[in-house]
Each structure stands twice: as structure tokens, then as C-alpha cells.
Tab-separated table of C-alpha atoms in Angstrom:
chain	number	residue	atom	x	y	z
I	352	MET	CA	0.000	0.000	0.000
I	353	THR	CA	1.451	3.350	-1.046
I	354	ASN	CA	-0.739	5.758	0.869
I	355	GLY	CA	-2.342	6.162	4.288
I	356	GLY	CA	0.661	7.856	5.899
I	357	LEU	CA	-1.265	10.909	7.056
I	358	VAL	CA	-4.091	8.766	8.430
I	359	ILE	CA	-1.601	6.656	10.404
I	360	LEU	CA	0.078	9.764	11.838
I	361	ALA	CA	-3.235	11.359	12.810
I	362	GLU	CA	-4.547	8.212	14.477
I	363	MET	CA	-1.347	7.522	16.412
I	364	LEU	CA	-0.597	11.127	17.379
I	365	ASP	CA	-1.940	11.053	20.936
I	366	LYS	CA	-0.200	7.742	21.728
I	367	LEU	CA	3.314	8.808	20.724
I	368	PRO	CA	6.063	9.870	23.155
I	369	PRO	CA	6.832	13.628	23.197
I	370	SER	CA	9.695	13.754	20.671
I	371	GLU	CA	7.907	11.499	18.172
I	372	LYS	CA	4.696	13.466	18.643
I	373	LYS	CA	6.536	16.666	17.690
I	374	ILE	CA	7.734	15.040	14.467
I	375	ALA	CA	4.302	13.666	13.633
I	376	SER	CA	2.704	17.077	14.230
I	377	TYR	CA	5.297	18.753	12.014
I	378	ILE	CA	4.632	16.272	9.190
I	379	LEU	CA	0.866	16.720	9.478
I	380	ASP	CA	1.316	20.495	9.286
I	381	HIS	CA	3.900	20.340	6.456
I	382	PRO	CA	3.329	17.104	4.510
I	383	GLN	CA	4.590	18.326	1.132
I	384	GLU	CA	7.797	19.697	2.605
I	385	SER	CA	8.402	16.652	4.831
I	386	ILE	CA	8.596	14.124	1.965
I	387	SER	CA	11.577	15.990	0.482
I	388	LEU	CA	13.608	15.895	3.719
I	389	THR	CA	16.057	13.349	5.070
I	390	ALA	CA	15.513	11.923	8.555
I	391	ASN	CA	18.166	14.241	9.982
I	392	GLU	CA	16.678	17.286	8.243
I	393	LEU	CA	13.195	16.452	9.503
I	394	GLY	CA	14.636	15.995	12.990
I	395	LYS	CA	16.136	19.493	12.870
I	396	ARG	CA	12.942	21.083	11.492
I	397	SER	CA	10.898	19.498	14.278
I	398	SER	CA	13.482	20.326	16.985
I	399	THR	CA	14.194	16.650	17.602
I	400	SER	CA	16.687	14.317	15.895
I	401	GLY	CA	17.105	11.883	13.033
I	402	ALA	CA	17.099	9.028	15.522
I	403	ALA	CA	13.699	10.167	16.795
I	404	VAL	CA	12.384	10.090	13.221
I	405	ILE	CA	13.487	6.460	12.894
I	406	ARG	CA	11.870	5.625	16.251
I	407	LEU	CA	8.644	7.250	15.031
I	408	CYS	CA	8.565	4.965	12.000
I	409	LYS	CA	8.975	1.940	14.271
I	410	SER	CA	6.171	3.175	16.515
I	411	LEU	CA	3.964	3.435	13.418
I	412	ASN	CA	4.777	-0.182	12.473
I	413	LEU	CA	6.343	0.986	9.205
I	414	LYS	CA	9.456	-0.370	7.493
I	415	GLY	CA	11.312	2.926	7.734
I	416	PHE	CA	11.275	6.620	6.890
I	417	GLN	CA	11.177	5.935	3.153
I	418	ASP	CA	8.037	3.851	3.648
I	419	LEU	CA	6.390	6.721	5.538
I	420	LYS	CA	7.375	9.253	2.845
I	421	LEU	CA	5.991	7.052	0.065
I	422	ARG	CA	2.686	6.721	1.880
I	423	ILE	CA	2.449	10.483	2.462
I	424	ALA	CA	3.315	11.147	-1.183
I	425	GLY	CA	0.476	8.810	-2.167
I	426	ASP	CA	-1.892	10.723	0.091
I	427	LEU	CA	-0.911	14.040	-1.498
I	428	GLN	CA	-1.621	12.712	-4.995
I	429	LYS	CA	-5.227	11.839	-4.140
I	430	PRO	CA	-7.984	14.379	-4.904
I	431	ASP	CA	-8.698	16.526	-1.867
I	432	ASP	CA	-12.445	15.902	-1.913
I	433	GLN	CA	-12.875	14.578	1.594
I	434	VAL	CA	-14.456	16.850	4.171
I	435	GLY	CA	-13.652	14.813	7.272
I	436	TYR	CA	-16.034	13.016	9.605
I	437	GLN	CA	-19.230	14.933	10.219
I	438	ASP	CA	-21.476	14.576	13.237
I	439	ILE	CA	-25.221	15.141	13.086
I	440	GLN	CA	-26.831	18.219	14.582
I	441	PRO	CA	-30.123	18.692	16.478
I	442	ASN	CA	-33.184	18.624	14.206
I	443	GLU	CA	-31.072	18.072	11.099
I	444	SER	CA	-32.875	17.253	7.855
I	445	ALA	CA	-33.033	13.691	6.572
I	446	SER	CA	-31.289	14.647	3.319
I	447	SER	CA	-28.381	16.207	5.225
I	448	ILE	CA	-28.013	13.133	7.472
I	449	ILE	CA	-28.073	10.859	4.409
I	450	LYS	CA	-25.176	12.815	2.886
I	451	LYS	CA	-23.142	12.970	6.095
I	452	MET	CA	-23.510	9.269	6.920
I	453	THR	CA	-22.670	8.303	3.335
I	454	ASP	CA	-19.580	10.534	3.301
I	455	ASN	CA	-18.463	9.165	6.684
I	456	SER	CA	-18.851	5.567	5.523
I	457	ILE	CA	-16.941	6.172	2.293
I	458	GLN	CA	-14.104	7.866	4.152
I	459	THR	CA	-13.922	5.044	6.709
I	460	ILE	CA	-13.725	2.433	3.945
I	461	ARG	CA	-10.973	4.346	2.150
I	462	GLU	CA	-8.928	4.831	5.301
I	463	THR	CA	-9.292	1.196	6.368
I	464	ALA	CA	-8.129	0.042	2.927
I	465	ASN	CA	-5.054	2.262	3.320
I	466	LEU	CA	-4.298	0.877	6.783
I	467	LEU	CA	-4.570	-2.821	5.922
I	468	ASN	CA	-1.139	-4.424	5.771
I	469	THR	CA	-1.235	-6.905	2.883
I	470	GLU	CA	1.462	-9.098	4.455
I	471	GLU	CA	-0.517	-9.467	7.685
I	472	LEU	CA	-3.703	-10.001	5.683
I	473	GLN	CA	-2.051	-12.783	3.703
I	474	LYS	CA	-0.890	-14.468	6.921
I	475	ALA	CA	-4.446	-14.364	8.257
I	476	VAL	CA	-5.837	-15.831	5.032
I	477	GLU	CA	-3.308	-18.668	5.008
I	478	VAL	CA	-4.048	-19.788	8.558
I	479	MET	CA	-7.804	-19.552	7.990
I	480	ILE	CA	-7.585	-21.799	4.936
I	481	GLY	CA	-5.891	-24.544	6.946
I	482	ALA	CA	-7.783	-24.043	10.206
I	483	ARG	CA	-9.660	-26.849	11.932
I	484	GLN	CA	-11.962	-24.284	13.546
I	485	ILE	CA	-12.214	-20.479	13.388
I	486	HIS	CA	-13.524	-18.629	16.440
I	487	PHE	CA	-14.688	-15.018	15.981
I	488	ILE	CA	-14.989	-13.232	19.318
I	489	GLY	CA	-16.497	-9.785	19.851
I	490	VAL	CA	-18.617	-8.066	22.479
I	491	GLY	CA	-21.083	-5.209	22.130
I	492	ALA	CA	-21.126	-3.715	18.644
I	493	SER	CA	-18.117	-5.837	17.656
I	494	SER	CA	-20.219	-8.974	18.123
I	495	ILE	CA	-22.095	-7.946	14.975
I	496	ALA	CA	-18.889	-8.300	12.943
I	497	ALA	CA	-18.153	-11.637	14.629
I	498	GLU	CA	-21.593	-13.017	13.742
I	499	ASP	CA	-21.293	-11.735	10.186
I	500	ALA	CA	-17.928	-13.511	9.868
I	501	GLN	CA	-19.379	-16.767	11.190
I	502	HIS	CA	-22.230	-16.595	8.693
I	503	LYS	CA	-19.897	-15.988	5.747
I	504	PHE	CA	-17.320	-18.645	6.578
I	505	LEU	CA	-19.965	-21.267	7.355
I	506	ARG	CA	-21.280	-20.786	3.821
I	507	ILE	CA	-17.958	-21.945	2.333
I	508	ASP	CA	-17.791	-24.990	4.616
I	509	LYS	CA	-15.476	-23.596	7.294
I	510	THR	CA	-16.165	-24.618	10.873
I	511	ALA	CA	-16.749	-21.193	12.384
I	512	TYR	CA	-18.122	-19.998	15.715
I	513	ALA	CA	-19.166	-16.626	17.115
I	514	PHE	CA	-20.209	-16.151	20.740
I	515	LYS	CA	-21.485	-13.063	22.530
I	516	ASP	CA	-21.369	-14.939	25.830
I	517	MET	CA	-17.746	-14.757	26.967
I	518	HIS	CA	-18.129	-17.776	29.252
I	519	MET	CA	-19.180	-19.869	26.256
I	520	ALA	CA	-16.374	-18.395	24.184
I	521	ALA	CA	-13.838	-19.186	26.902
I	522	THR	CA	-15.156	-22.745	27.143
I	523	LEU	CA	-14.673	-23.271	23.421
I	524	VAL	CA	-11.260	-21.580	23.235
I	525	ALA	CA	-10.084	-23.573	26.267
I	526	ASN	CA	-10.301	-26.642	24.030
I	527	ALA	CA	-8.613	-25.001	21.048
I	528	SER	CA	-5.441	-26.421	19.537
I	529	GLU	CA	-2.606	-25.273	17.293
I	530	ASP	CA	-4.846	-26.062	14.302
I	531	ASP	CA	-7.424	-23.471	15.381
I	532	VAL	CA	-7.673	-19.747	14.710
I	533	VAL	CA	-9.111	-17.251	17.201
I	534	VAL	CA	-10.030	-13.777	15.913
I	535	GLY	CA	-10.486	-11.104	18.588
I	536	ILE	CA	-12.546	-8.113	17.408
I	537	SER	CA	-12.418	-4.905	19.421
I	538	PHE	CA	-12.619	-1.390	17.985
I	539	SER	CA	-10.762	0.180	20.920
I	540	GLY	CA	-8.308	-2.691	21.247
I	541	GLU	CA	-8.746	-2.449	25.012
I	542	THR	CA	-11.740	-4.743	25.616
I	543	GLN	CA	-10.650	-6.808	28.599
I	544	GLU	CA	-12.706	-9.880	27.696
I	545	ILE	CA	-11.170	-10.053	24.208
I	546	THR	CA	-7.668	-9.603	25.604
I	547	LYS	CA	-8.238	-12.507	28.013
I	548	ILE	CA	-9.720	-14.748	25.312
I	549	LEU	CA	-6.685	-14.217	23.071
I	550	GLN	CA	-4.376	-14.864	26.014
I	551	LEU	CA	-6.175	-18.156	26.641
I	552	ALA	CA	-5.926	-19.036	22.942
I	553	ASN	CA	-2.184	-18.349	22.975
I	554	GLU	CA	-1.748	-20.675	25.946
I	555	ASN	CA	-3.325	-23.424	23.825
I	556	GLN	CA	-1.028	-22.639	20.874
I	557	ALA	CA	-3.889	-21.483	18.643
I	558	THR	CA	-3.173	-18.826	16.015
I	559	THR	CA	-4.516	-15.495	17.237
I	560	ILE	CA	-5.643	-12.591	15.050
I	561	SER	CA	-6.703	-9.145	16.241
I	562	LEU	CA	-9.011	-6.710	14.460
I	563	THR	CA	-8.741	-3.309	16.130
I	564	LYS	CA	-8.365	0.353	15.276
I	565	TYR	CA	-4.850	1.256	14.193
I	566	GLY	CA	-2.150	1.327	16.847
I	567	LYS	CA	-0.708	-0.573	19.776
I	568	SER	CA	-3.267	-1.953	22.238
I	569	ASN	CA	-3.770	-4.758	24.762
I	570	VAL	CA	-5.742	-6.796	22.222
I	571	SER	CA	-3.227	-6.363	19.388
I	572	ASP	CA	-0.360	-7.182	21.782
I	573	GLN	CA	-1.944	-10.583	22.450
I	574	ALA	CA	-2.369	-11.443	18.760
I	575	LYS	CA	0.169	-13.058	16.455
I	576	ILE	CA	-1.400	-11.364	13.423
I	577	ASN	CA	-2.711	-7.796	13.523
I	578	LEU	CA	-5.358	-6.347	11.225
I	579	TYR	CA	-6.378	-2.715	11.594
I	580	THR	CA	-9.322	-0.496	10.739
I	581	SER	CA	-9.518	3.261	10.613
I	582	ALA	CA	-9.978	4.738	14.086
I	583	THR	CA	-12.762	6.946	12.688
I	584	ASN	CA	-14.208	9.891	14.571
I	585	GLU	CA	-17.707	9.551	15.947
I	586	PRO	CA	-17.733	12.150	18.751
I	587	THR	CA	-21.296	12.562	19.944
I	588	PHE	CA	-22.723	9.280	18.729
I	589	ARG	CA	-19.669	7.056	19.205
I	590	SER	CA	-21.755	4.543	21.146
I	591	GLY	CA	-23.700	3.952	17.943
I	592	ALA	CA	-20.508	2.473	16.459
I	593	THR	CA	-21.584	3.418	12.948
I	594	SER	CA	-18.372	3.962	10.950
I	595	SER	CA	-16.328	1.582	13.111
I	596	ARG	CA	-18.842	-1.206	12.480
I	597	ILE	CA	-18.644	-0.613	8.734
I	598	ALA	CA	-14.834	-0.758	8.906
I	599	GLN	CA	-14.921	-4.092	10.755
I	600	LEU	CA	-17.402	-5.564	8.275
I	601	GLN	CA	-15.198	-4.351	5.415
I	602	VAL	CA	-12.185	-6.267	6.774
I	603	ILE	CA	-14.307	-9.376	7.363
I	604	ASP	CA	-15.526	-9.169	3.748
I	605	ILE	CA	-11.935	-8.849	2.504
I	606	LEU	CA	-10.811	-11.851	4.567
I	607	PHE	CA	-13.742	-13.908	3.312
I	608	MET	CA	-13.174	-13.007	-0.338
I	609	CYS	CA	-9.450	-13.741	-0.106
I	610	VAL	CA	-10.101	-17.190	1.380
I	611	ALA	CA	-12.891	-17.906	-1.111
I	612	SER	CA	-10.732	-16.796	-4.043
I	613	LEU	CA	-7.906	-19.176	-3.122
I	614	GLN	CA	-10.410	-22.035	-2.921
I	615	TYR	CA	-12.572	-20.764	-5.753
I	616	GLU	CA	-14.115	-23.961	-7.128
I	617	ASP	CA	-14.893	-25.376	-3.691
I	618	SER	CA	-16.272	-22.039	-2.523
I	619	VAL	CA	-18.621	-21.755	-5.498
I	620	LYS	CA	-19.822	-25.312	-4.871
I	621	HIS	CA	-20.464	-24.701	-1.166
I	622	LEU	CA	-22.172	-21.352	-1.786
I	623	GLY	CA	-24.459	-23.074	-4.285
I	624	ALA	CA	-25.260	-25.811	-1.797
I	625	THR	CA	-26.148	-23.324	0.950
I	626	ARG	CA	-28.298	-21.326	-1.467
I	627	ASP	CA	-30.174	-24.500	-2.424
I	628	ALA	CA	-30.627	-25.373	1.261
I	629	VAL	CA	-32.284	-22.022	1.942
I	630	ASP	CA	-34.469	-22.364	-1.153
I	631	PHE	CA	-35.645	-25.727	0.190
I	632	PHE	CA	-37.684	-23.907	2.850
I	633	LYS	CA	-39.596	-21.782	0.379
I	634	TRP	CA	-43.243	-22.704	0.003
I	635	GLN	CA	-44.248	-24.110	-3.329
I	636	TRP	CA	-47.745	-22.908	-4.150
């Protein structure tokens, strides 16, 4: 992926140590200028050092300063037609809300696509293809993504589970093995129950995957493979989990399509069989 640098910087800004935060702020304020600088030059411009620039790139989970510059350059080449996340206002018209929610969803999808690491995605796909069982675990709004994932993977003949009840989830994961995959879904990355479930899965040598907003978190720390969504900004109505839910469903769809594509003939056969099974229940008048 050759863009998403500015999104990564913005979403990680508040979590960075002071010197790295100064560099990130400078880049966000002067993106065009920053991509023409060396690490040492950027360090001087931001009143830090070249070493701090390198540390920043590590904190962002990037390969190096060149990787960051390429991503920022990609961002600058895109049309500047995005207005940022928009919250609704009291007594707002239906037409205005339609436009705002549509714009927010489109921006979330774009940002999540930019944040997905294709190497990590490929790792996740490979282990899912060979998995004995796949467990999708999420609580609250994230349980919607877990149930959607279960539904999709069941349709291509994968043994998949999704539990809202954490006691049931823990019971199942307690019997997991190295042939199983456990996917922990948490927008914040700090959901204690998901962190504990992944810890339990690790103890049983299962492959663990996290799906969180971008950045270091307790959930991502417990996972062997990390997948990220855009952090999004939903200030007043964050509890509605609108854009974040769409981002999670987007990643689930991508995972599903990647797995189905690599097992194309079998997937088409299984999808046809499940479609026929549903049709079986239709009344014939």
C-alpha cells in the first residue's frame, strides 16, 4: 500500500512519546515539505533528531522513513475531496443526514483500505484456509462483525463460531489447539474480555488474530497477526458504532473473499449448496 501515511500519523498522534509526537505534528502540518527531507533534516525542522524520526517509523509499524514518505506522497496525490467526519446536529434534515452518513462511511472504507497491511492479511488468510476451527470473538457492537464472519465462513464450509457470551467463548477456546484460529474483534483494542480470550488461545497454541483500530493496544499485543481499521471519529454518537462497524465488516468481507478466491471452485460449490438449502424452505404454491 502506497498511501495512508497521514491517516496513520493522525490516528497515532496522541499515543506517541513527546519527541515522536513533535515530528508527527510537524509532518501533518507540512506534509509536502516533509517528503523531500532526510531523517536528519526532519529531525532538525521538528526540533528533535534523526534518531527520533526512525523511532517514530517503528512506533507506526512501518518499514522505515522511506516507507512513511511514500505513503504520504500517495496521500498528497489523491484528490482533496474529503471533508472529514461529520457529526449530526439537532433537528437536522433527513437529506443532510443521508449525505453525512454516506460521506463518513466512504471515508472510513478508504482509510481502512489504506491501513490494511497486505502481508498481515495474507498471513491471516493462510491460517484460515488450513484451520480446523475459526472462532470469531467480539462483544457489544463488535459482536455484529463476529456473527457476520461466522455466517460468511460457514457458507464456504469452514467450521466457524461466534459467541457473545464470553463464558461460552472461553469454554470453546479452552479446548482449542494449534490447528485453530481465534479472531479477537475490538474497535478500541482495550476490551478486557477479548484480551483474556486471546491470552487463553495463545496458551493453547492457537493462532490469534486481532481486528482493532490502528495502533498498539492490549488486544493487538496478544495477537500473532494484527489487522487494523480506521480509528474513525464519531464524537457525539460514538456509542452507535456506525463507521467503526462498517470498517470491521469491510475487513471481514476482505478476509472472506481472499479465502474464497484461493479455494474458488470449492467455494462456489459450497455457496451453491447453501443457497439451495435455503431455497428448500420456500413454500411451493
